[in-house]
Amino acid sequence: MVASPALQVSGLTRSFGGLPALAGVDLELRPGEVVGLLGPNGSGKTTLINVVSGVYRPTSGRVELLGHDATGQAPERLVRLGLNRTFQTPRPFRPLTVLENVQVALRHGRDAAQSPEEILELCGLGGQGGLPAESLNSSQQKRLDLARALATAPEVLLVDELAAGMRHDELDGAAELLRQLAAAGRALLVVEHLMGFVRQVTDRVVVLNAGTTIFAGSLEEASQDPHVVEVFLGA
Amino acid sequence: MSSVAQRLREGAGAVGRRPRRQMVGDVLLVVVPPAGFLVASLVYNNQLLLLTMMVYVALAQGLNVIFGFTGYLPFGYVGFFGAGAYGTALSVHFLHAPIALAVLLGGLAGLLVAALLSPLLRLTGAYFAIASLAAAEALYYLISNPQLTAVTNGPYGVNLASVYNSGAAYLAAVVLVGVAMLCVVWVRRSHFGMSLRAIRADPLAARLAGVNVVRARTFAWLISATLAGLAGAIYAWAVSVFYPEAVFDLSISVFAIVFALFGGVGTVLGPLLGAVILYGVYNYIGVSQPQDFQLIYGVLIVLIVLFLPNGLLSIRLRRLWRGR
Amino acid sequence: MLWLFALIAGVLFGLYYGLAALGLNLIFGVMRMVNLAHGDVIMLGGFAAVLLFDHFGVNPLITVLLVIPPSLLVGYLTYYLLGRRVQRSRDPEMMSLVMFFGVSQVIEAVAVIAFGNNEASITSAVFGTRPFSIAGQGVPGAWLVSAGVGLVALVLLFLYLYRTSLGRATRAIMSSPDEARAVGVNPDRISALTFGIGVGLAAIAGILSLFMIGGTTPSEGVDLTVTAFAVIVLGGLGSPMGTFLGGIVFGLALMFTQTYAPVWSGFAPFAILLVIMLLRPTGLLGRTVRSV
Amino acid sequence: MLIPRTRTVGLAALSALLTVGLAACGAASTTASSGAPKDIVIGTLYSGSGSFANSSLPEFQGLKFWISQENAGGGVYVKAFNKKIPIKLVALNDQSSTTTATTEYEQLVTQDNINIFVPDFGSVLTLPAVTIAQEHHMLLFDQTATGSPLFTPGNQYIVLCDLPLSAIWPDPLAHFILAQHISRVAILYGANDFDATQAATVKSVLAQGGVTPVYYQAVPTATTSYGTLLHDIAATNPQAVLELGYASNDIPFLQAVQQGGYHFGMVATAFPGQEFTLIENAVGKAGLSYTYTYGVPPYIKFNNVSEGLGTNAFIAKFGHGNIANVSFENVAGYNTGLIIQAALGHATKFTQLGMRAALFALSGHFTTLDGAFKLNSEGGQVGELLPLAQLFPTATGNEIKIVYPSASADHAPVYPAP
């Protein structure tokens, strides 16, 4: 039951111009599980994703991915090792078509044999492959971001606020999709503000405040932890 | 709605299962322009004008590969042209290479200079543009330096009379146009080109799609420089005697950029049309209005930018959409 | 003491080069437009000084003041007639480059019609023929005058940018046009004014170029534009102080190679530019731009 | 589905048509007739703008003056047809660009059916014409291009009309230095074919007299600031300073001498003789006084000529009696016309090689206002030697006087300069 961690982050720090945005984050993610990453605005959630996915180099600390040292590796290298992410504000290749967006990633990812149509279908973009990405609405663009990430066949997926901006009727589908991905053995780290959505996809959460991990455990326990409560109410 | 539908078709055909009709179109794009120049030489005997036009087609397309698909504008593009010209001259003089090989070595010289300069790709925008210009100027001052007379003949120029053959040089330029068109068609339609467009749209997202951005850009840079090197090699062969300032003339860069932008970069046909039409107009004014040559050409370019800021091919799209 | 003279000459020429490049940097910083006709404006400034001197005996230093009003007018007109339209195109940075190439051709052609093709100059005796002694080195008076004008221009520009509300608005547009618009800055007005200032600085540099580079001809524009570009890229785009630092690096590179290896004096400034670009991709004083 | 295909195919075809169409528009329709032509067509280029314009245009004026003279008299005499035939001029503007010049030379030769092929001013713009002339078997009446790559043993299609090869230009200059027993010589020259050839000649002549320059350096042709260079030259304590460049180098150099307050026994530059008015205006009277330069027509006078106007007659007619209105380039352009006139007037066959043969027959027996006309086997000009001239201050400005060699001198040199 206890698999070795897919992603292990220890003592991760990152400063910008001397100001620490991450000040020692520890986190563990196992294959097949979804972990919610919570914290008030500015607590370092997105910075953590940026550092883990190679957008920024960490100032210190260590990232281990599937048993490899992945600290400070370039994004394209991490993709090959089996990690990918989505963006809070989606960043599809706007002049390319939906299908091309996925094809680029398939081509350079870990498993070029996947069917791009199936990935799009999975992400609720079936039949829209020929549209230019810039013609999609923001919710569709988020799902395209996700589809593009999935096309590289990641073992570890960092999802940055997928639910924000989605219509009510889309939320259930999105939650179902994340659970499916985990069920297939992937490890997911989900940044989310909507507690209801978090509850739908996971029980285990990690809480950040001011760049450090202040809590790791079940959502239930978190809501009773005085420190966590104080941070959220204070924010 | 119609525009979306149209893009849909274009997009669906871009990569992979490509409709046969588009394949036919692509083959024609590669074959027809060189054939056109071949035919043109039969009815019009200012062959050097046609050859220079072909050289500009190749330069505009080479520029298209690096600028149109990655957004890097090398102001010093002429540096590769000059490197190609001198690469060929040195191959003839020192290696006694047959001219066909010497021309290829000229292309190789362009490629090598580009490989040496590939760290410049770390720069962006105007910084890159000017750094490449500085590289071209430095190369010119190096090659024309009297202290290097034993190698490059310094400021005294090059004489390739021993291999001069105007007909063969013309054919080589015809082939060059085909090669340039092929490169751009390939870049436009291939997975590689798709990656380049993805990089141009969003470099970080492209890296997260697994694209090795540095490698892809460098590859485009090398293709682009090789085309310019070949163009310089063939031009050197065709004119056969020249001073260094003739093949490192900054206006060659500027013309290639203006032609490519006028036609529309990032497209297959734009730079071809841009070079053929604008260079044709340039020569027409030069012959018909020699006394006001510069003034008319300058005014024309200003008017083009003001009234056709997105390139010649933008008219085509507008017309088509309206027509449908 | 060859090196000492090279040092002094390098710094004085550097201030002149900084002035010659300053306008180009301002225009690029505010409008993201590449004014390829910058060198041609410098050339026109030179001709203005020659004509006023030949016909009316106007001292070139007076001409420095006289060219300012017409420059502002030309800048306004150029911006409203040409610049604004190009800014709305798909790629203003590059399309402006093509357009100003055309403008440069027109200016050169018109200058040939108006002034002829010959090199024009003012005898350097205007600023004395006896050199001034600096640290034991005899330095031509004209160099000191040029460098002085360059310094004054820099100080005035600095005061304008940091001590006036228009200047603050200009800096706001330089750092972020959208935010500047949001806080009520009218970008058109600032852009037109900046264009005028840029043209004026170029014209002033043109007057001094008579004494620093020997004279002016209608065809010199391209070379001057290239040099000005090298200088602003060296110093950092959008940084007026950096422009002067870039000018001084350029001037020192030129004067030291002229002293110790004259045959390499064309090569060295560009080679140094390349090296600096590779070590500090945003120029000596350029702001670091995040590449992602 | 049809749109993308037809568009690509259609436009590819269109581009081909355009190319062909464009080409066809320019195609000329005239053909050569077997008898005497209606007119003699002279094709040439000039630089209406750019860095060569200030030399090219006066030369072009000189050529046009010759044409107007001939046409006023009913045309140029052509011996092969034993009659005068009017001259028609086709002149294109290359804007000082070699790339443009190349296609325009080809334009002249292939489209305009010219009989006489005259290139633009100077080596840089003439060089592209050399190959074209050879390829199309046209004799190139090279006006003032004296660079080394222009003349090759196998090439029959070039004659140099108006200047000696640049390698022999500075011969009198170097001998003057030896004659004055000047031992400390500084030489600064432009890194281009024209200037580097001269510098090498001076150096080797001086070496024969046992003199080694104390300073011998090349600078890029684009150099325009000479203050630092002069400071370094002064540090070598030279008696004579030679600056071999173009007019655009001579002006800032002479200004820098003045600005820096330098005083040398001898200062020599290449262009004040050829572009006197221009340089005196830019540098001022004091800046030129007592400097040396190449003595060129109209300052060396040839009034006893075998073809055309002599120097004084030319000054009277072209310059309205004032030598200041006449530049060397005016003389050169006019002299090109005289050489063409001689070729047409003596060739028994109206062919390119026929004209060449006529000129070689005349070589050594023929004088114009440009001096003796003498060709070497490659078509280079070796007859006209450039004496050394010095500029002397007068009440109104400077006057150019020939000072060496003594045979042609009209004034004694003043060395060292006061």
PDB file of N, CA, C and O in Angstrom, chain B residues 67 73 75 122-123 127 130-131 134 138 141-142 145-147 250 254 261 294-295 298-299 301-302 305-307 309-310, chain C residues 82 85 89-90 94-95 97-98 101-102 105-106 108 226 229 233 236-237 263-264 266-267 270 273-274 277-278 281-282:
ATOM      1  N   PHE B  67      13.274  34.701 -38.678  1.00  0.00           N
ATOM      2  CA  PHE B  67      12.434  35.773 -38.144  1.00  0.00           C
ATOM      3  C   PHE B  67      10.955  35.381 -38.139  1.00  0.00           C
ATOM      4  O   PHE B  67      10.258  35.535 -37.141  1.00  0.00           O
ATOM      5  N   LEU B  73      15.145  38.723 -35.253  1.00  0.00           N
ATOM      6  CA  LEU B  73      15.473  39.467 -36.468  1.00  0.00           C
ATOM      7  C   LEU B  73      16.970  39.776 -36.513  1.00  0.00           C
ATOM      8  O   LEU B  73      17.442  40.636 -35.794  1.00  0.00           O
ATOM      9  N   PHE B  75      19.784  41.648 -37.826  1.00  0.00           N
ATOM     10  CA  PHE B  75      20.124  42.829 -38.607  1.00  0.00           C
ATOM     11  C   PHE B  75      21.395  42.592 -39.411  1.00  0.00           C
ATOM     12  O   PHE B  75      21.582  43.134 -40.478  1.00  0.00           O
ATOM     13  N   ARG B 122      20.652  33.870 -26.993  1.00  0.00           N
ATOM     14  CA  ARG B 122      20.217  34.160 -25.620  1.00  0.00           C
ATOM     15  C   ARG B 122      19.648  35.566 -25.526  1.00  0.00           C
ATOM     16  O   ARG B 122      18.961  35.903 -24.578  1.00  0.00           O
ATOM     17  N   LEU B 123      20.004  36.414 -26.481  1.00  0.00           N
ATOM     18  CA  LEU B 123      19.490  37.781 -26.465  1.00  0.00           C
ATOM     19  C   LEU B 123      18.110  37.804 -27.098  1.00  0.00           C
ATOM     20  O   LEU B 123      17.716  36.874 -27.782  1.00  0.00           O
ATOM     21  N   TYR B 127      18.153  43.798 -28.908  1.00  0.00           N
ATOM     22  CA  TYR B 127      19.503  43.407 -28.503  1.00  0.00           C
ATOM     23  C   TYR B 127      20.066  42.373 -29.466  1.00  0.00           C
ATOM     24  O   TYR B 127      21.206  42.449 -29.905  1.00  0.00           O
ATOM     25  N   ILE B 130      20.868  43.962 -32.958  1.00  0.00           N
ATOM     26  CA  ILE B 130      22.093  44.762 -33.034  1.00  0.00           C
ATOM     27  C   ILE B 130      23.337  43.905 -32.785  1.00  0.00           C
ATOM     28  O   ILE B 130      24.381  44.119 -33.387  1.00  0.00           O
ATOM     29  N   ALA B 131      23.210  42.922 -31.905  1.00  0.00           N
ATOM     30  CA  ALA B 131      24.374  42.062 -31.666  1.00  0.00           C
ATOM     31  C   ALA B 131      24.743  41.321 -32.946  1.00  0.00           C
ATOM     32  O   ALA B 131      25.926  41.174 -33.271  1.00  0.00           O
ATOM     33  N   ALA B 134      26.581  43.701 -35.069  1.00  0.00           N
ATOM     34  CA  ALA B 134      27.958  43.871 -34.615  1.00  0.00           C
ATOM     35  C   ALA B 134      28.807  42.702 -35.092  1.00  0.00           C
ATOM     36  O   ALA B 134      29.960  42.882 -35.504  1.00  0.00           O
ATOM     37  N   ALA B 138      32.050  43.075 -37.389  1.00  0.00           N
ATOM     38  CA  ALA B 138      33.327  42.550 -36.912  1.00  0.00           C
ATOM     39  C   ALA B 138      33.917  41.591 -37.945  1.00  0.00           C
ATOM     40  O   ALA B 138      35.108  41.634 -38.256  1.00  0.00           O
ATOM     41  N   TYR B 141      35.362  43.596 -40.813  1.00  0.00           N
ATOM     42  CA  TYR B 141      36.646  44.220 -40.498  1.00  0.00           C
ATOM     43  C   TYR B 141      37.755  43.179 -40.366  1.00  0.00           C
ATOM     44  O   TYR B 141      38.917  43.466 -40.620  1.00  0.00           O
ATOM     45  N   LEU B 142      37.375  41.981 -39.966  1.00  0.00           N
ATOM     46  CA  LEU B 142      38.361  40.906 -39.874  1.00  0.00           C
ATOM     47  C   LEU B 142      38.834  40.499 -41.270  1.00  0.00           C
ATOM     48  O   LEU B 142      40.026  40.461 -41.556  1.00  0.00           O
ATOM     49  N   ASN B 145      40.871  43.052 -43.287  1.00  0.00           N
ATOM     50  CA  ASN B 145      42.023  43.607 -42.590  1.00  0.00           C
ATOM     51  C   ASN B 145      43.321  43.382 -43.376  1.00  0.00           C
ATOM     52  O   ASN B 145      43.624  42.265 -43.773  1.00  0.00           O
ATOM     53  N   PRO B 146      44.098  44.442 -43.607  1.00  0.00           N
ATOM     54  CA  PRO B 146      45.345  44.269 -44.371  1.00  0.00           C
ATOM     55  C   PRO B 146      46.287  43.255 -43.741  1.00  0.00           C
ATOM     56  O   PRO B 146      47.085  42.639 -44.440  1.00  0.00           O
ATOM     57  N   GLN B 147      46.186  43.060 -42.421  1.00  0.00           N
ATOM     58  CA  GLN B 147      47.085  42.093 -41.796  1.00  0.00           C
ATOM     59  C   GLN B 147      46.733  40.656 -42.171  1.00  0.00           C
ATOM     60  O   GLN B 147      47.500  39.746 -41.915  1.00  0.00           O
ATOM     61  N   LEU B 250      25.686  46.499 -45.749  1.00  0.00           N
ATOM     62  CA  LEU B 250      24.546  46.420 -44.833  1.00  0.00           C
ATOM     63  C   LEU B 250      23.212  46.515 -45.568  1.00  0.00           C
ATOM     64  O   LEU B 250      22.200  45.969 -45.135  1.00  0.00           O
ATOM     65  N   VAL B 254      19.242  44.957 -45.108  1.00  0.00           N
ATOM     66  CA  VAL B 254      18.038  45.786 -45.028  1.00  0.00           C
ATOM     67  C   VAL B 254      17.069  45.422 -46.149  1.00  0.00           C
ATOM     68  O   VAL B 254      15.868  45.284 -45.922  1.00  0.00           O
ATOM     69  N   LEU B 261       9.382  41.325 -45.007  1.00  0.00           N
ATOM     70  CA  LEU B 261       8.274  41.920 -44.263  1.00  0.00           C
ATOM     71  C   LEU B 261       7.183  42.402 -45.202  1.00  0.00           C
ATOM     72  O   LEU B 261       5.997  42.302 -44.908  1.00  0.00           O
ATOM     73  N   GLN B 294      16.215  57.249 -55.423  1.00  0.00           N
ATOM     74  CA  GLN B 294      16.159  57.042 -53.983  1.00  0.00           C
ATOM     75  C   GLN B 294      14.891  57.625 -53.385  1.00  0.00           C
ATOM     76  O   GLN B 294      14.243  57.018 -52.533  1.00  0.00           O
ATOM     77  N   LEU B 295      14.517  58.798 -53.869  1.00  0.00           N
ATOM     78  CA  LEU B 295      13.346  59.484 -53.333  1.00  0.00           C
ATOM     79  C   LEU B 295      12.087  58.655 -53.563  1.00  0.00           C
ATOM     80  O   LEU B 295      11.311  58.396 -52.646  1.00  0.00           O
ATOM     81  N   GLY B 298      12.077  55.436 -51.482  1.00  0.00           N
ATOM     82  CA  GLY B 298      11.838  55.734 -50.075  1.00  0.00           C
ATOM     83  C   GLY B 298      10.370  56.033 -49.801  1.00  0.00           C
ATOM     84  O   GLY B 298       9.770  55.485 -48.875  1.00  0.00           O
ATOM     85  N   VAL B 299       9.778  56.876 -50.639  1.00  0.00           N
ATOM     86  CA  VAL B 299       8.366  57.223 -50.459  1.00  0.00           C
ATOM     87  C   VAL B 299       7.508  55.967 -50.583  1.00  0.00           C
ATOM     88  O   VAL B 299       6.585  55.734 -49.800  1.00  0.00           O
ATOM     89  N   ILE B 301       8.242  52.897 -49.902  1.00  0.00           N
ATOM     90  CA  ILE B 301       8.335  52.032 -48.719  1.00  0.00           C
ATOM     91  C   ILE B 301       7.513  52.607 -47.564  1.00  0.00           C
ATOM     92  O   ILE B 301       6.790  51.884 -46.873  1.00  0.00           O
ATOM     93  N   VAL B 302       7.584  53.940 -47.397  1.00  0.00           N
ATOM     94  CA  VAL B 302       6.786  54.555 -46.336  1.00  0.00           C
ATOM     95  C   VAL B 302       5.299  54.294 -46.591  1.00  0.00           C
ATOM     96  O   VAL B 302       4.553  53.913 -45.686  1.00  0.00           O
ATOM     97  N   VAL B 305       4.261  50.722 -45.717  1.00  0.00           N
ATOM     98  CA  VAL B 305       4.111  50.453 -44.286  1.00  0.00           C
ATOM     99  C   VAL B 305       2.830  51.102 -43.756  1.00  0.00           C
ATOM    100  O   VAL B 305       2.104  50.523 -42.958  1.00  0.00           O
ATOM    101  N   LEU B 306       2.544  52.315 -44.244  1.00  0.00           N
ATOM    102  CA  LEU B 306       1.367  53.005 -43.713  1.00  0.00           C
ATOM    103  C   LEU B 306       0.072  52.330 -44.150  1.00  0.00           C
ATOM    104  O   LEU B 306      -0.872  52.242 -43.384  1.00  0.00           O
ATOM    105  N   PHE B 307       0.053  51.857 -45.376  1.00  0.00           N
ATOM    106  CA  PHE B 307      -1.218  51.357 -45.878  1.00  0.00           C
ATOM    107  C   PHE B 307      -1.278  49.847 -45.999  1.00  0.00           C
ATOM    108  O   PHE B 307      -2.318  49.284 -46.282  1.00  0.00           O
ATOM    109  N   PRO B 309       0.410  47.545 -43.512  1.00  0.00           N
ATOM    110  CA  PRO B 309       1.371  47.278 -42.434  1.00  0.00           C
ATOM    111  C   PRO B 309       1.542  45.792 -42.135  1.00  0.00           C
ATOM    112  O   PRO B 309       2.491  45.423 -41.474  1.00  0.00           O
ATOM    113  N   ASN B 310       0.657  44.950 -42.602  1.00  0.00           N
ATOM    114  CA  ASN B 310       0.793  43.542 -42.237  1.00  0.00           C
ATOM    115  C   ASN B 310       1.269  42.684 -43.394  1.00  0.00           C
ATOM    116  O   ASN B 310       1.082  41.475 -43.413  1.00  0.00           O
TER     117      ASN B 310
ATOM    118  N   LEU C  82       3.129  59.588 -39.031  1.00  0.00           N
ATOM    119  CA  LEU C  82       3.673  58.268 -39.367  1.00  0.00           C
ATOM    120  C   LEU C  82       3.685  57.318 -38.174  1.00  0.00           C
ATOM    121  O   LEU C  82       3.214  56.193 -38.250  1.00  0.00           O
ATOM    122  N   ARG C  85       0.442  55.520 -36.652  1.00  0.00           N
ATOM    123  CA  ARG C  85      -0.152  54.500 -37.497  1.00  0.00           C
ATOM    124  C   ARG C  85       0.630  53.188 -37.404  1.00  0.00           C
ATOM    125  O   ARG C  85       0.047  52.101 -37.364  1.00  0.00           O
ATOM    126  N   SER C  89       0.239  48.622 -35.937  1.00  0.00           N
ATOM    127  CA  SER C  89       0.381  47.432 -36.779  1.00  0.00           C
ATOM    128  C   SER C  89       0.692  46.225 -35.902  1.00  0.00           C
ATOM    129  O   SER C  89       0.885  46.338 -34.696  1.00  0.00           O
ATOM    130  N   ARG C  90       0.767  45.087 -36.543  1.00  0.00           N
ATOM    131  CA  ARG C  90       0.910  43.839 -35.804  1.00  0.00           C
ATOM    132  C   ARG C  90       2.237  43.781 -35.048  1.00  0.00           C
ATOM    133  O   ARG C  90       2.327  43.252 -33.962  1.00  0.00           O
ATOM    134  N   MET C  94       9.164  46.088 -35.603  1.00  0.00           N
ATOM    135  CA  MET C  94       9.780  45.730 -36.874  1.00  0.00           C
ATOM    136  C   MET C  94       9.239  46.568 -38.029  1.00  0.00           C
ATOM    137  O   MET C  94       9.973  46.947 -38.932  1.00  0.00           O
ATOM    138  N   MET C  95       7.932  46.849 -38.021  1.00  0.00           N
ATOM    139  CA  MET C  95       7.392  47.636 -39.125  1.00  0.00           C
ATOM    140  C   MET C  95       7.936  49.065 -39.072  1.00  0.00           C
ATOM    141  O   MET C  95       8.141  49.698 -40.098  1.00  0.00           O
ATOM    142  N   LEU C  97      10.836  49.844 -38.207  1.00  0.00           N
ATOM    143  CA  LEU C  97      12.170  49.727 -38.791  1.00  0.00           C
ATOM    144  C   LEU C  97      12.097  49.862 -40.309  1.00  0.00           C
ATOM    145  O   LEU C  97      12.859  50.604 -40.932  1.00  0.00           O
ATOM    146  N   VAL C  98      11.160  49.149 -40.913  1.00  0.00           N
ATOM    147  CA  VAL C  98      11.035  49.213 -42.372  1.00  0.00           C
ATOM    148  C   VAL C  98      10.611  50.616 -42.803  1.00  0.00           C
ATOM    149  O   VAL C  98      11.161  51.186 -43.744  1.00  0.00           O
ATOM    150  N   PHE C 101      13.341  53.072 -42.560  1.00  0.00           N
ATOM    151  CA  PHE C 101      14.307  52.863 -43.641  1.00  0.00           C
ATOM    152  C   PHE C 101      13.874  53.710 -44.841  1.00  0.00           C
ATOM    153  O   PHE C 101      14.687  54.404 -45.457  1.00  0.00           O
ATOM    154  N   GLY C 102      12.576  53.661 -45.139  1.00  0.00           N
ATOM    155  CA  GLY C 102      12.056  54.478 -46.235  1.00  0.00           C
ATOM    156  C   GLY C 102      12.257  55.960 -45.954  1.00  0.00           C
ATOM    157  O   GLY C 102      12.696  56.715 -46.820  1.00  0.00           O
ATOM    158  N   GLN C 105      15.757  56.975 -46.582  1.00  0.00           N
ATOM    159  CA  GLN C 105      16.025  57.139 -48.010  1.00  0.00           C
ATOM    160  C   GLN C 105      15.517  58.497 -48.507  1.00  0.00           C
ATOM    161  O   GLN C 105      16.195  59.193 -49.251  1.00  0.00           O
ATOM    162  N   VAL C 106      14.316  58.860 -48.059  1.00  0.00           N
ATOM    163  CA  VAL C 106      13.731  60.129 -48.504  1.00  0.00           C
ATOM    164  C   VAL C 106      14.577  61.300 -48.013  1.00  0.00           C
ATOM    165  O   VAL C 106      14.905  62.209 -48.785  1.00  0.00           O
ATOM    166  N   GLU C 108      17.701  61.377 -47.212  1.00  0.00           N
ATOM    167  CA  GLU C 108      18.980  61.442 -47.911  1.00  0.00           C
ATOM    168  C   GLU C 108      18.788  62.030 -49.309  1.00  0.00           C
ATOM    169  O   GLU C 108      19.548  62.901 -49.748  1.00  0.00           O
ATOM    170  N   VAL C 226      24.038  53.107 -37.311  1.00  0.00           N
ATOM    171  CA  VAL C 226      24.629  51.857 -36.818  1.00  0.00           C
ATOM    172  C   VAL C 226      25.424  52.109 -35.542  1.00  0.00           C
ATOM    173  O   VAL C 226      25.291  51.388 -34.548  1.00  0.00           O
ATOM    174  N   PHE C 229      23.168  52.792 -32.647  1.00  0.00           N
ATOM    175  CA  PHE C 229      22.550  51.560 -32.175  1.00  0.00           C
ATOM    176  C   PHE C 229      23.491  50.761 -31.303  1.00  0.00           C
ATOM    177  O   PHE C 229      23.119  50.256 -30.242  1.00  0.00           O
ATOM    178  N   VAL C 233      22.700  49.856 -27.336  1.00  0.00           N
ATOM    179  CA  VAL C 233      22.605  48.455 -26.936  1.00  0.00           C
ATOM    180  C   VAL C 233      23.686  48.131 -25.903  1.00  0.00           C
ATOM    181  O   VAL C 233      23.453  47.409 -24.933  1.00  0.00           O
ATOM    182  N   GLY C 236      22.361  49.761 -22.699  1.00  0.00           N
ATOM    183  CA  GLY C 236      21.094  49.228 -22.213  1.00  0.00           C
ATOM    184  C   GLY C 236      19.949  50.031 -22.786  1.00  0.00           C
ATOM    185  O   GLY C 236      19.917  51.251 -22.655  1.00  0.00           O
ATOM    186  N   LEU C 237      18.993  49.346 -23.409  1.00  0.00           N
ATOM    187  CA  LEU C 237      17.852  50.038 -23.996  1.00  0.00           C
ATOM    188  C   LEU C 237      17.019  50.667 -22.885  1.00  0.00           C
ATOM    189  O   LEU C 237      16.826  50.076 -21.840  1.00  0.00           O
ATOM    190  N   VAL C 263      44.891  49.329 -37.182  1.00  0.00           N
ATOM    191  CA  VAL C 263      44.241  48.575 -38.244  1.00  0.00           C
ATOM    192  C   VAL C 263      43.032  47.795 -37.707  1.00  0.00           C
ATOM    193  O   VAL C 263      42.137  47.428 -38.446  1.00  0.00           O
ATOM    194  N   TRP C 264      42.978  47.596 -36.395  1.00  0.00           N
ATOM    195  CA  TRP C 264      41.844  46.893 -35.785  1.00  0.00           C
ATOM    196  C   TRP C 264      40.804  47.847 -35.217  1.00  0.00           C
ATOM    197  O   TRP C 264      39.888  47.432 -34.504  1.00  0.00           O
ATOM    198  N   GLY C 266      38.401  49.392 -36.524  1.00  0.00           N
ATOM    199  CA  GLY C 266      37.022  49.186 -36.954  1.00  0.00           C
ATOM    200  C   GLY C 266      36.428  47.960 -36.278  1.00  0.00           C
ATOM    201  O   GLY C 266      35.252  47.911 -35.917  1.00  0.00           O
ATOM    202  N   PHE C 267      37.290  46.979 -36.090  1.00  0.00           N
ATOM    203  CA  PHE C 267      36.869  45.683 -35.555  1.00  0.00           C
ATOM    204  C   PHE C 267      36.537  45.757 -34.062  1.00  0.00           C
ATOM    205  O   PHE C 267      35.516  45.231 -33.612  1.00  0.00           O
ATOM    206  N   PHE C 270      33.032  46.718 -32.244  1.00  0.00           N
ATOM    207  CA  PHE C 270      31.962  45.746 -32.460  1.00  0.00           C
ATOM    208  C   PHE C 270      32.261  44.433 -31.746  1.00  0.00           C
ATOM    209  O   PHE C 270      31.348  43.784 -31.222  1.00  0.00           O
ATOM    210  N   LEU C 273      31.353  45.026 -28.232  1.00  0.00           N
ATOM    211  CA  LEU C 273      29.893  44.992 -28.105  1.00  0.00           C
ATOM    212  C   LEU C 273      29.395  43.551 -28.005  1.00  0.00           C
ATOM    213  O   LEU C 273      28.581  43.214 -27.147  1.00  0.00           O
ATOM    214  N   LEU C 274      29.928  42.686 -28.883  1.00  0.00           N
ATOM    215  CA  LEU C 274      29.522  41.277 -28.862  1.00  0.00           C
ATOM    216  C   LEU C 274      29.826  40.640 -27.521  1.00  0.00           C
ATOM    217  O   LEU C 274      28.984  39.959 -26.933  1.00  0.00           O
ATOM    218  N   MET C 277      27.546  41.884 -24.825  1.00  0.00           N
ATOM    219  CA  MET C 277      26.204  41.322 -25.000  1.00  0.00           C
ATOM    220  C   MET C 277      26.123  39.898 -24.454  1.00  0.00           C
ATOM    221  O   MET C 277      25.118  39.487 -23.896  1.00  0.00           O
ATOM    222  N   LEU C 278      27.204  39.135 -24.652  1.00  0.00           N
ATOM    223  CA  LEU C 278      27.159  37.748 -24.204  1.00  0.00           C
ATOM    224  C   LEU C 278      27.309  37.649 -22.689  1.00  0.00           C
ATOM    225  O   LEU C 278      26.747  36.767 -22.057  1.00  0.00           O
ATOM    226  N   PRO C 281      23.461  40.297 -21.141  1.00  0.00           N
ATOM    227  CA  PRO C 281      22.569  40.369 -22.298  1.00  0.00           C
ATOM    228  C   PRO C 281      21.696  41.621 -22.368  1.00  0.00           C
ATOM    229  O   PRO C 281      21.110  41.880 -23.398  1.00  0.00           O
ATOM    230  N   THR C 282      21.592  42.397 -21.300  1.00  0.00           N
ATOM    231  CA  THR C 282      20.742  43.574 -21.402  1.00  0.00           C
ATOM    232  C   THR C 282      21.564  44.857 -21.364  1.00  0.00           C
ATOM    233  O   THR C 282      21.049  45.915 -21.038  1.00  0.00           O
TER     234      THR C 282
END
